[in-house]
CSV table of C-alpha atoms in Angstrom, one decimal:
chain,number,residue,atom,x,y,z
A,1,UNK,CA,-195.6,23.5,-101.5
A,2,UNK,CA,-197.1,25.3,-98.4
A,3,UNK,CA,-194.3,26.8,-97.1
A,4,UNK,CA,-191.8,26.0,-98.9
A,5,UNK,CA,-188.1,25.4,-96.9
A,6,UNK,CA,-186.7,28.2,-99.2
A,7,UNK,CA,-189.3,30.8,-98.0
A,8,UNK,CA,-189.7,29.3,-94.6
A,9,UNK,CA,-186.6,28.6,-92.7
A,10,UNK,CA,-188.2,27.4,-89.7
A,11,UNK,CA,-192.1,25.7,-89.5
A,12,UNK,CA,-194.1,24.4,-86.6
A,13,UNK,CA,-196.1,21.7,-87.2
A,14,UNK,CA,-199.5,20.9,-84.9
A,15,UNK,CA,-201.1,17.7,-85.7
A,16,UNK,CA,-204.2,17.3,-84.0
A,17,UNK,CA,-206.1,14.4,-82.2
A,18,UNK,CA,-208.3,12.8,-84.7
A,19,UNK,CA,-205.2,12.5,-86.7
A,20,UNK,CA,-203.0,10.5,-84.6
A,21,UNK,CA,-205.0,8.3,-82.6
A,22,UNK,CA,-208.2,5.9,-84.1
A,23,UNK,CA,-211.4,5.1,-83.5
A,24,UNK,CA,-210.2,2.3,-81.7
A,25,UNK,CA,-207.1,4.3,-79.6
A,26,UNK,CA,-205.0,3.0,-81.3
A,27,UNK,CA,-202.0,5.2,-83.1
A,28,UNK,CA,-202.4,5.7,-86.7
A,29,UNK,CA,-198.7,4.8,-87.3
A,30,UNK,CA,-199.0,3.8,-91.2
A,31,UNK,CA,-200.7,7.5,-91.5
A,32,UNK,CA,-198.1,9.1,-89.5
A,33,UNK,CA,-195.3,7.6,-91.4
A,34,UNK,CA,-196.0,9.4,-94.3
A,35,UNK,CA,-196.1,12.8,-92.2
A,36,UNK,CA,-193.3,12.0,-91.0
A,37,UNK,CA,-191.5,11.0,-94.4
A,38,UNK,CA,-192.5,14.6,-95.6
A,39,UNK,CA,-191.0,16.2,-92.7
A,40,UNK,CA,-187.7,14.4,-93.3
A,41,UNK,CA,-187.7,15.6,-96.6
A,42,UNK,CA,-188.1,19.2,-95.5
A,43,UNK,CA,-184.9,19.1,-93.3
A,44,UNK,CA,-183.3,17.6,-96.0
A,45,UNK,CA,-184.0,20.9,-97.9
A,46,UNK,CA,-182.8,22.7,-95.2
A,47,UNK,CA,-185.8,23.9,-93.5
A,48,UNK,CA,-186.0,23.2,-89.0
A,49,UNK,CA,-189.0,21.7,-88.0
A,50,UNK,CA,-190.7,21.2,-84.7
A,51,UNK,CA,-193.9,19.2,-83.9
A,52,UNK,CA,-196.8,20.1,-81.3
A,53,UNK,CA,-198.4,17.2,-80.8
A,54,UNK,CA,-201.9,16.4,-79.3
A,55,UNK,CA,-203.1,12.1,-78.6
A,56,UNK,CA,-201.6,11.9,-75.1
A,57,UNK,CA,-204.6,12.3,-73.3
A,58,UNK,CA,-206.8,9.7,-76.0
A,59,UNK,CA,-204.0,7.5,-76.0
A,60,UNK,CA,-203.5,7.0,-72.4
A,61,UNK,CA,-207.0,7.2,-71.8
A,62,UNK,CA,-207.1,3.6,-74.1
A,63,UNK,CA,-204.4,1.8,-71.9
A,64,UNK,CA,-206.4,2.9,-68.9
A,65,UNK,CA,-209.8,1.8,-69.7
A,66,UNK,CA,-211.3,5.3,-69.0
A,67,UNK,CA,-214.6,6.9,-70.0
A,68,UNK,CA,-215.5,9.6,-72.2
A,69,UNK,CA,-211.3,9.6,-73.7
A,70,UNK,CA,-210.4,10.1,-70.3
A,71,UNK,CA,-211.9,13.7,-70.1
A,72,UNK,CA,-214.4,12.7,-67.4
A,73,UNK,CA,-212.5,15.0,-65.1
A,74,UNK,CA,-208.9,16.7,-64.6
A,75,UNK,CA,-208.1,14.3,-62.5
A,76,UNK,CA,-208.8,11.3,-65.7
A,77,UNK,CA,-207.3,13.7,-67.9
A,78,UNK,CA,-203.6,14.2,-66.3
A,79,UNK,CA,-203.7,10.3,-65.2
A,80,UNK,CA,-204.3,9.7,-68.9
A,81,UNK,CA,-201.8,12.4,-70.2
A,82,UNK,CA,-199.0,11.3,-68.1
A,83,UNK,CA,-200.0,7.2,-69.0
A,84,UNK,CA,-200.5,8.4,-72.9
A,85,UNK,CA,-197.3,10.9,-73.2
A,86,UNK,CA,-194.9,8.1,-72.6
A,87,UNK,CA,-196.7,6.0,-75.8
A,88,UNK,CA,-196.7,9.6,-78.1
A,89,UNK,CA,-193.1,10.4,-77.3
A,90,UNK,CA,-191.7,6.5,-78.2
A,91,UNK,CA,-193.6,6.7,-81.4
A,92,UNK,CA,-192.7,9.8,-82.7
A,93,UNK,CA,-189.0,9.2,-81.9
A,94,UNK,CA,-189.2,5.8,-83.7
A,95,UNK,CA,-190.7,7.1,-86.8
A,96,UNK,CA,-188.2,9.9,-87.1
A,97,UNK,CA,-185.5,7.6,-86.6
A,98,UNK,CA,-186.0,5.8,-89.4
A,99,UNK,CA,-185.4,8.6,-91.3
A,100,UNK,CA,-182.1,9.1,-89.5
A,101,UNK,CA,-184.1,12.1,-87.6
A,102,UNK,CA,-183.5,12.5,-83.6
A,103,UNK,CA,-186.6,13.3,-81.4
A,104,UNK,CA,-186.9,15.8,-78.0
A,105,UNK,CA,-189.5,16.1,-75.7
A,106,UNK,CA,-190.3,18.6,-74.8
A,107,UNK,CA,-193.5,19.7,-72.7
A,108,UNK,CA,-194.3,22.9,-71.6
A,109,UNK,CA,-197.4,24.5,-69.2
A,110,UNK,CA,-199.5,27.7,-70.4
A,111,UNK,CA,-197.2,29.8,-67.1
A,112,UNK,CA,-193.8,28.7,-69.2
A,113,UNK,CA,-194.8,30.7,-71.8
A,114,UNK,CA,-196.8,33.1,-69.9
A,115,UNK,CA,-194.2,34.6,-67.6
A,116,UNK,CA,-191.4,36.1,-69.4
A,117,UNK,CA,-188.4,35.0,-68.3
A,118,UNK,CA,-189.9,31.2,-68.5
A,119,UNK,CA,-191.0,32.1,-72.3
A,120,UNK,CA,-187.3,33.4,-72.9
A,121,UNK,CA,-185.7,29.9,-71.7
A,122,UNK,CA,-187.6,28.0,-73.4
A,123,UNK,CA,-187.7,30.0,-76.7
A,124,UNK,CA,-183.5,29.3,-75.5
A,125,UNK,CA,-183.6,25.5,-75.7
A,126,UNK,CA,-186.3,25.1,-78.5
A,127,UNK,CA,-183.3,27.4,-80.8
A,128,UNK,CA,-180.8,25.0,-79.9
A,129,UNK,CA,-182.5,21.8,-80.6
A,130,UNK,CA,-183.7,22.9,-83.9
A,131,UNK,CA,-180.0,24.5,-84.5
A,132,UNK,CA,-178.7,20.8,-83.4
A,133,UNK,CA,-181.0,19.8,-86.2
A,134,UNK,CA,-183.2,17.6,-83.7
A,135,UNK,CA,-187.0,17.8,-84.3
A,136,UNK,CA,-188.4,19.0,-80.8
A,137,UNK,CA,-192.1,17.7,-80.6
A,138,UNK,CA,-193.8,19.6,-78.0
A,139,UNK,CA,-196.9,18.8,-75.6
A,140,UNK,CA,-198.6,20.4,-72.8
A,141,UNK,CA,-198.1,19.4,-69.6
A,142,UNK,CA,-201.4,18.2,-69.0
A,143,UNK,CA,-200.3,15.4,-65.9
A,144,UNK,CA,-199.7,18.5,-64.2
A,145,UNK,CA,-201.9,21.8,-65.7
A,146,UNK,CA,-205.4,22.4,-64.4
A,147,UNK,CA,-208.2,24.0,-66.1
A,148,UNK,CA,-207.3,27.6,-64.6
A,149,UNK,CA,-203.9,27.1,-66.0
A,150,UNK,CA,-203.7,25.9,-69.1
A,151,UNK,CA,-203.6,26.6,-72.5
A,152,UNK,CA,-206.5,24.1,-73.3
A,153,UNK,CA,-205.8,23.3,-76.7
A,154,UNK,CA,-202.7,22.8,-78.6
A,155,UNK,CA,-203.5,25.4,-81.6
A,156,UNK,CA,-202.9,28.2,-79.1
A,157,UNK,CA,-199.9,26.4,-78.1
A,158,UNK,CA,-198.6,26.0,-81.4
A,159,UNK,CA,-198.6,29.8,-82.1
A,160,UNK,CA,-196.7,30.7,-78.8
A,161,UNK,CA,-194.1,27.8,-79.9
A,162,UNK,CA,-193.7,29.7,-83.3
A,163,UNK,CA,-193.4,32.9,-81.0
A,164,UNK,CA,-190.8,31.5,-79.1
A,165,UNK,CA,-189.1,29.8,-82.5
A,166,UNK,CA,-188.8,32.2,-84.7
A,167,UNK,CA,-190.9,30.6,-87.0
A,168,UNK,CA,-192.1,32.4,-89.9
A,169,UNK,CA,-195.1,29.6,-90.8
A,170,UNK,CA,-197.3,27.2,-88.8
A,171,UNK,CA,-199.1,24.3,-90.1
A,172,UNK,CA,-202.4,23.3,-88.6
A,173,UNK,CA,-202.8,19.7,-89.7
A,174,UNK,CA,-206.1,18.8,-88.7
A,175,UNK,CA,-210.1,16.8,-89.5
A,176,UNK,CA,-211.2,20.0,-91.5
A,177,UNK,CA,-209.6,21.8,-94.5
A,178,UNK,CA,-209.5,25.5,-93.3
A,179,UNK,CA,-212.2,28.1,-92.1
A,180,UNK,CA,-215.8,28.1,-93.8
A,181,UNK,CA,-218.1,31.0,-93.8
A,182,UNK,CA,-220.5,28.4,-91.8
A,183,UNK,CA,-219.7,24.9,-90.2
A,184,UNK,CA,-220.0,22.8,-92.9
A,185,UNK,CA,-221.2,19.9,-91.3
A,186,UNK,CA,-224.4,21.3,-90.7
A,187,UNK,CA,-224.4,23.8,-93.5
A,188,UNK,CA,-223.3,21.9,-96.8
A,189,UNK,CA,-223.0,25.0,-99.2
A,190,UNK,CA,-221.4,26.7,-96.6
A,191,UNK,CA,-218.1,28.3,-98.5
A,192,UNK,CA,-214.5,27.6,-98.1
A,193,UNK,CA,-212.0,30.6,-97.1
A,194,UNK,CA,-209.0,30.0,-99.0
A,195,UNK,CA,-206.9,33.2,-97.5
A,196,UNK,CA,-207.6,35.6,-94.3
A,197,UNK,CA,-205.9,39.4,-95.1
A,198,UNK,CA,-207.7,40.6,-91.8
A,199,UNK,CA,-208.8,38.3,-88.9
A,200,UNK,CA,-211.6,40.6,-87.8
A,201,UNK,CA,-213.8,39.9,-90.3
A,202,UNK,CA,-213.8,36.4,-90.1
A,203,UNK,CA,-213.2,35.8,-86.4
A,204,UNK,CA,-217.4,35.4,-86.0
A,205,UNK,CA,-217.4,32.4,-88.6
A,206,UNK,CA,-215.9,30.1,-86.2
A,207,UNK,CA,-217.4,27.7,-83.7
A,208,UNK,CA,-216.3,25.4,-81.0
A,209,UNK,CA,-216.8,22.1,-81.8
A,210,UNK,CA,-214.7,19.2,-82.6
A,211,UNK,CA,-215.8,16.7,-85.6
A,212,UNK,CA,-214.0,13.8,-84.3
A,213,UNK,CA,-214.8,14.3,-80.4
A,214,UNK,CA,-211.3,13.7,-79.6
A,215,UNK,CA,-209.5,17.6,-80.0
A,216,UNK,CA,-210.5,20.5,-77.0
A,217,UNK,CA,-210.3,23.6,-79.4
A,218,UNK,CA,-212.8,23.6,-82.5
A,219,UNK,CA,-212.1,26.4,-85.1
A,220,UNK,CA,-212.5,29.2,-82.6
A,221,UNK,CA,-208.9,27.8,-81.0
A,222,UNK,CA,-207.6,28.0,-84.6
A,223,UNK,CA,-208.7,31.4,-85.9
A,224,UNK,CA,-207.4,32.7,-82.1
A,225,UNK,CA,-204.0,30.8,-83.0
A,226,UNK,CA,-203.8,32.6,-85.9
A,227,UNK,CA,-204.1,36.1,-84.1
A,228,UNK,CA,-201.5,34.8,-82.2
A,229,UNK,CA,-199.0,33.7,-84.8
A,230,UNK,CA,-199.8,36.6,-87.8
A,231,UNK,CA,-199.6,39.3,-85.1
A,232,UNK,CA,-195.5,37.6,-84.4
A,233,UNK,CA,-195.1,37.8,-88.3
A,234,UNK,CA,-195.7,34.1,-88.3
A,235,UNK,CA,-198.3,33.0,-91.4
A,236,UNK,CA,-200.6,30.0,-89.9
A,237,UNK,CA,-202.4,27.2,-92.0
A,238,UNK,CA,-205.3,25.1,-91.4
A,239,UNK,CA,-204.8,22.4,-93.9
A,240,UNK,CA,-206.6,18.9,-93.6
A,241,UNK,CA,-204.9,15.9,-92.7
A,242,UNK,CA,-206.8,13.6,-93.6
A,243,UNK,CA,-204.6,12.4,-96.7
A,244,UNK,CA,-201.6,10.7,-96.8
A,245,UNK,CA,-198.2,13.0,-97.4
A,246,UNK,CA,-200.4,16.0,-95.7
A,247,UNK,CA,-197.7,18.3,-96.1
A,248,UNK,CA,-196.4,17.5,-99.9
A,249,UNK,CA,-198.2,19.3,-102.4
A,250,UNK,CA,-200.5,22.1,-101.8
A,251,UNK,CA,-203.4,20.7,-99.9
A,252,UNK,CA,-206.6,22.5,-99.6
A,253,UNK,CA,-206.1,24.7,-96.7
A,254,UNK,CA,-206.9,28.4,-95.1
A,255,UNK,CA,-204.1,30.8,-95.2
A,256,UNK,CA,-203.8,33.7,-92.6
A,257,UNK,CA,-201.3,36.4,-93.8
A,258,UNK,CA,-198.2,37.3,-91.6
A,259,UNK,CA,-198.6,41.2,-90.0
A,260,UNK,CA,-195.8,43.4,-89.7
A,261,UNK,CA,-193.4,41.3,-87.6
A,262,UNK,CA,-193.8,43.2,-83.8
A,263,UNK,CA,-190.5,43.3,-81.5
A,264,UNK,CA,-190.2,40.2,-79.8
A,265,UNK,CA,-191.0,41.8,-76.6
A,266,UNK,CA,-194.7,43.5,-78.2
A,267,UNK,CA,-195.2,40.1,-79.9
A,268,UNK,CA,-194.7,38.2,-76.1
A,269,UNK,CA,-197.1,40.7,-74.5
A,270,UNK,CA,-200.1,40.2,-77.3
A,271,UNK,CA,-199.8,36.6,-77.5
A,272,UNK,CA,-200.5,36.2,-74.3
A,273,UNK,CA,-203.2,34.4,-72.8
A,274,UNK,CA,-203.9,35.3,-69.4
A,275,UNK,CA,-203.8,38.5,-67.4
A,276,UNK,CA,-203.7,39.8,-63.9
A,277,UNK,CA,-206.4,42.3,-64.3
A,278,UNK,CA,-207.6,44.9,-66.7
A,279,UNK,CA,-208.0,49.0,-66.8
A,280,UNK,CA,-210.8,50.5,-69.0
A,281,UNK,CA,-210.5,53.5,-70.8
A,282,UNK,CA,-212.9,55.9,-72.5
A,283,UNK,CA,-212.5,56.8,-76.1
A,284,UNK,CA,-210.1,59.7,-76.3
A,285,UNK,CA,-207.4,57.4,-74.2
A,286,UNK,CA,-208.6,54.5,-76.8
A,287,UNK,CA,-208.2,57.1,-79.7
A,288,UNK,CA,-204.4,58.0,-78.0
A,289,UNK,CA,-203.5,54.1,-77.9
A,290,UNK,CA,-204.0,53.6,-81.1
A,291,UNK,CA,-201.8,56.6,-82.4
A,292,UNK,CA,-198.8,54.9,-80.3
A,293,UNK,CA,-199.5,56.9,-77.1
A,294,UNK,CA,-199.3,55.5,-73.3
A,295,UNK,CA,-201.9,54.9,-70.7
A,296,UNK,CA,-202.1,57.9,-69.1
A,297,UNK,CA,-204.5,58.3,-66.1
A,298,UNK,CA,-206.7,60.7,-67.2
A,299,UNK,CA,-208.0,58.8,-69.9
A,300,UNK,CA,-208.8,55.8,-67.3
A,301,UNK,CA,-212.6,55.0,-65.9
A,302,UNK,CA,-212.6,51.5,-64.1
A,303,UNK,CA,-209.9,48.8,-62.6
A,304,UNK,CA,-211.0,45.1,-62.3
A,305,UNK,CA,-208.3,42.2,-60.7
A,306,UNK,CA,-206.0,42.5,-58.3
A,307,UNK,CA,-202.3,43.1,-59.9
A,308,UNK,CA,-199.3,44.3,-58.9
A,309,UNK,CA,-197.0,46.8,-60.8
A,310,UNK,CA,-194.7,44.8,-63.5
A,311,UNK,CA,-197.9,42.3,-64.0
A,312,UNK,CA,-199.6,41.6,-67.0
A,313,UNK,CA,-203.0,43.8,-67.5
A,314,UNK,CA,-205.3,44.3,-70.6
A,315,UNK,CA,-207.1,47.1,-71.7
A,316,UNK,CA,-210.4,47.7,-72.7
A,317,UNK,CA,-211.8,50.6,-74.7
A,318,UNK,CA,-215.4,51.1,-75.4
A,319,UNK,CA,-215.4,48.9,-78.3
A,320,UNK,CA,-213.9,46.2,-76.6
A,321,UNK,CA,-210.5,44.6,-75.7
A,322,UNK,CA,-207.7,47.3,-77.2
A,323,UNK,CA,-204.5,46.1,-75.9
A,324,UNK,CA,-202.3,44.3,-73.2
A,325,UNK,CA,-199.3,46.0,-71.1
A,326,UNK,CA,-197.5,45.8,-67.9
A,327,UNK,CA,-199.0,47.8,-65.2
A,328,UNK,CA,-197.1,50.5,-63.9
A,329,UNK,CA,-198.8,50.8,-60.9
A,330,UNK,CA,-200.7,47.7,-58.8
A,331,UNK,CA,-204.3,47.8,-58.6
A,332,UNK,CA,-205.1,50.3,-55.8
A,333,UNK,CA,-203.2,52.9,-56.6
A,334,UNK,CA,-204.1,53.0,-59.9
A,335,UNK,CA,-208.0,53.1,-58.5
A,336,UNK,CA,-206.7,56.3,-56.9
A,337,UNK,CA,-205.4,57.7,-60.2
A,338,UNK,CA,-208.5,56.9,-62.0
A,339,UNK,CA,-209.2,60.4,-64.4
A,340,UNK,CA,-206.6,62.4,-62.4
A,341,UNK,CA,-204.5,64.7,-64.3
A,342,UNK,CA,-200.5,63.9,-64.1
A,343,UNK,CA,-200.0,67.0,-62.1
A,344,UNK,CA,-202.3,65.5,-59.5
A,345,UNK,CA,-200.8,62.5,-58.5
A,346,UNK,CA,-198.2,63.4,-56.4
A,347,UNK,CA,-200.8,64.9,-53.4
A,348,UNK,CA,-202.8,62.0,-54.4
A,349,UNK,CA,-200.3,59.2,-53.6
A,350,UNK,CA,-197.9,60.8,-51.6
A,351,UNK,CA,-194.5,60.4,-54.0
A,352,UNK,CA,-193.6,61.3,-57.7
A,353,UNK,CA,-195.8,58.8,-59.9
A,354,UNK,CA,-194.7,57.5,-63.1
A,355,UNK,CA,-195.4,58.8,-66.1
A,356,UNK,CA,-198.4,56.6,-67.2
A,357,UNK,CA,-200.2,53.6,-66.1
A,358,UNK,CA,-199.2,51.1,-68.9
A,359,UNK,CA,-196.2,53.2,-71.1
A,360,UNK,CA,-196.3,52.5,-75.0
A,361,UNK,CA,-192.8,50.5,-74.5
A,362,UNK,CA,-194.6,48.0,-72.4
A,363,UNK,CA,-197.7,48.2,-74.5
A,364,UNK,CA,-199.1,46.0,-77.3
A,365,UNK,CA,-202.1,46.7,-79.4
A,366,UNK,CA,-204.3,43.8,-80.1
């Protein structure tokens, strides 16, 4: 069984679009009924489960009668979330309760999670649901989110909610069967990944598109989700759901191996999504980084953003995008730092400076 209750006390669950809701916009209840049934069975074996669930948006964009699934514009998009969450939420909590199973809502934007004491209340309530033995099943808040805040896709959503859970395995039930060393549906012989040891060498095999129209993410969304949940010592599936029982037996899938679990404070700070700025480095700071070092200032070439000290910044070496930390300085003054020396920086700003620009305790490695 892909992770099994006895190995996996706590599993998130992300059904996608093209799953839930038909051709026609309709729900595919007889379909989800079975999912459902297997998920009962897991609690019954002792294992918490909580749902993200995408089909607001092409549900309510059905009732409403609007074009293109209702992604015409943002403005089609949260009219159709808000209409389509209502229809999600009464299903779900009618086909658990058949199984004597209580639903919670629970819907959540991309600055919830972003900003950390947000992320630590909500990591708060989703603990006590699935304690209560409820089954949270967990949207963005896409009535409300715009497109320059928002997660975009629920695969990236699901790994945060396994962040904030505890989880130790995620389940991305959706229209394909795993990662391919080409997209299939142009490249028949392409080859089927069956397990992913480093996510580096496979990250270049994804694209974005979406087979059924209906999802936001494509596989790109799912091997980022995966960097997400394997770097919090979360292991994350892409398994087909396009069978009945999806998570009974050992569908065909794409397994992504857990990392070393991070602290929860390192795992919060590289899952995240969005940044106020970044500071690039040149290869001996890069070099010191990766040893466990801090940012010191000497090692620093260029700021981009504006960002204040205690913001969220990322790093880039020469090779790329190394890390993401909290600044300890805001933008301008660390422009003034930029290759100093620490014994410098006192004449050059006029008080006793910290000891680095991002320290290693704020610091995660991506």
């Amino acid at each position: 069984m892909l992770f099994a209750p006895a190995a996996c006390p706590r599993l998130i669950v992300k059904v996608g679009s093209a799953l839930l809701v038909g051709a026609e916009g309709d729900v595919r209840r007889s379909w989800l009924a079975t999912l459902v049934a297997d998920i009962a069975a897991r609690m019954r074996e002792g294992q918490q489960v909580a749902i993200v669930s995408s089909g607001a948006i092409a549900l309510g964009a059905r009732r409403l009668g609007l074009a293109k699934g209702g992604r015409a514009s943002l403005e089609d998009a949260q009219a159709a979330a808000a209409t389509g969450q209502i229809a999600l939420s009464q299903t779900w909590a009618e086909l658990l309760g058949l199984h004597g199973l209580t639903a919670a809502q629970m819907l959540v934007t991309l600055a919830d999670l972003e900003d950390r004491r947000r992320y630590l209340n909500a990591a708060a309530t989703l603990g006590r649901l699935l304690g209560l033995g409820v089954v949270p099943v967990i949207n963005e808040n896409d009535s409300v989110a715009t497109e320059e805040i928002r997660f975009g896709d629920n695969d990236r959503l699901a790994a945060r909610v396994a962040q904030a859970a505890g989880a130790s395995g995620v389940v991305l039930l959706s229209d394909v069967d795993g990662l391919y060393d080409a997209n299939p549906h142009i490249h028949p012989a392409a080859r089927h990944i069956a397990r992913v040891e480093r996510i580096d060498a496979v990250a270049g095999m994804a694209d974005r598109g979406s087979a059924s129209g209906m999802g936001s993410g494509g596989m790109v969304s799912k091997v980022e989700a995966a960097r997400i949940a394997t770097a919090a010592g979360a292991a994350l599936a892409i398994a087909s759901g396009r069978v009945d029982h999806p998570l009974a037996g050992e569908p065909r899938h794409t397994l992504f191996v857990a990392e070393r679990t991070a602290s929860a404070r390192k795992a919060w700070l590289a899952g995240g999504l969005t940044a106020a700025g970044s500071i690039h480095v040149d290869a001996g700071a890069a070099a010191a980084l990766v040893q466990g070092g801090s940012l010191l200032a000497a090692g620093a070439t260029r700021v981009e953003g504006d960002f204040a000290r205690g913001d969220l910044v990322t790093i880039e070496g020469p090779n790329g995008r190394l890390a993401r930390g909290l600044a300890e300085y805001d933008a301008a003054e660390t422009a003034r730092l930029l290759g100093r020396r620490t014994e410098e920086q006192t004449d050059i700003l006029g008080y006793a400076p910290r000891a680095a620009l991002v320290h290693r305790n704020h610091l995660a490695l991506l």
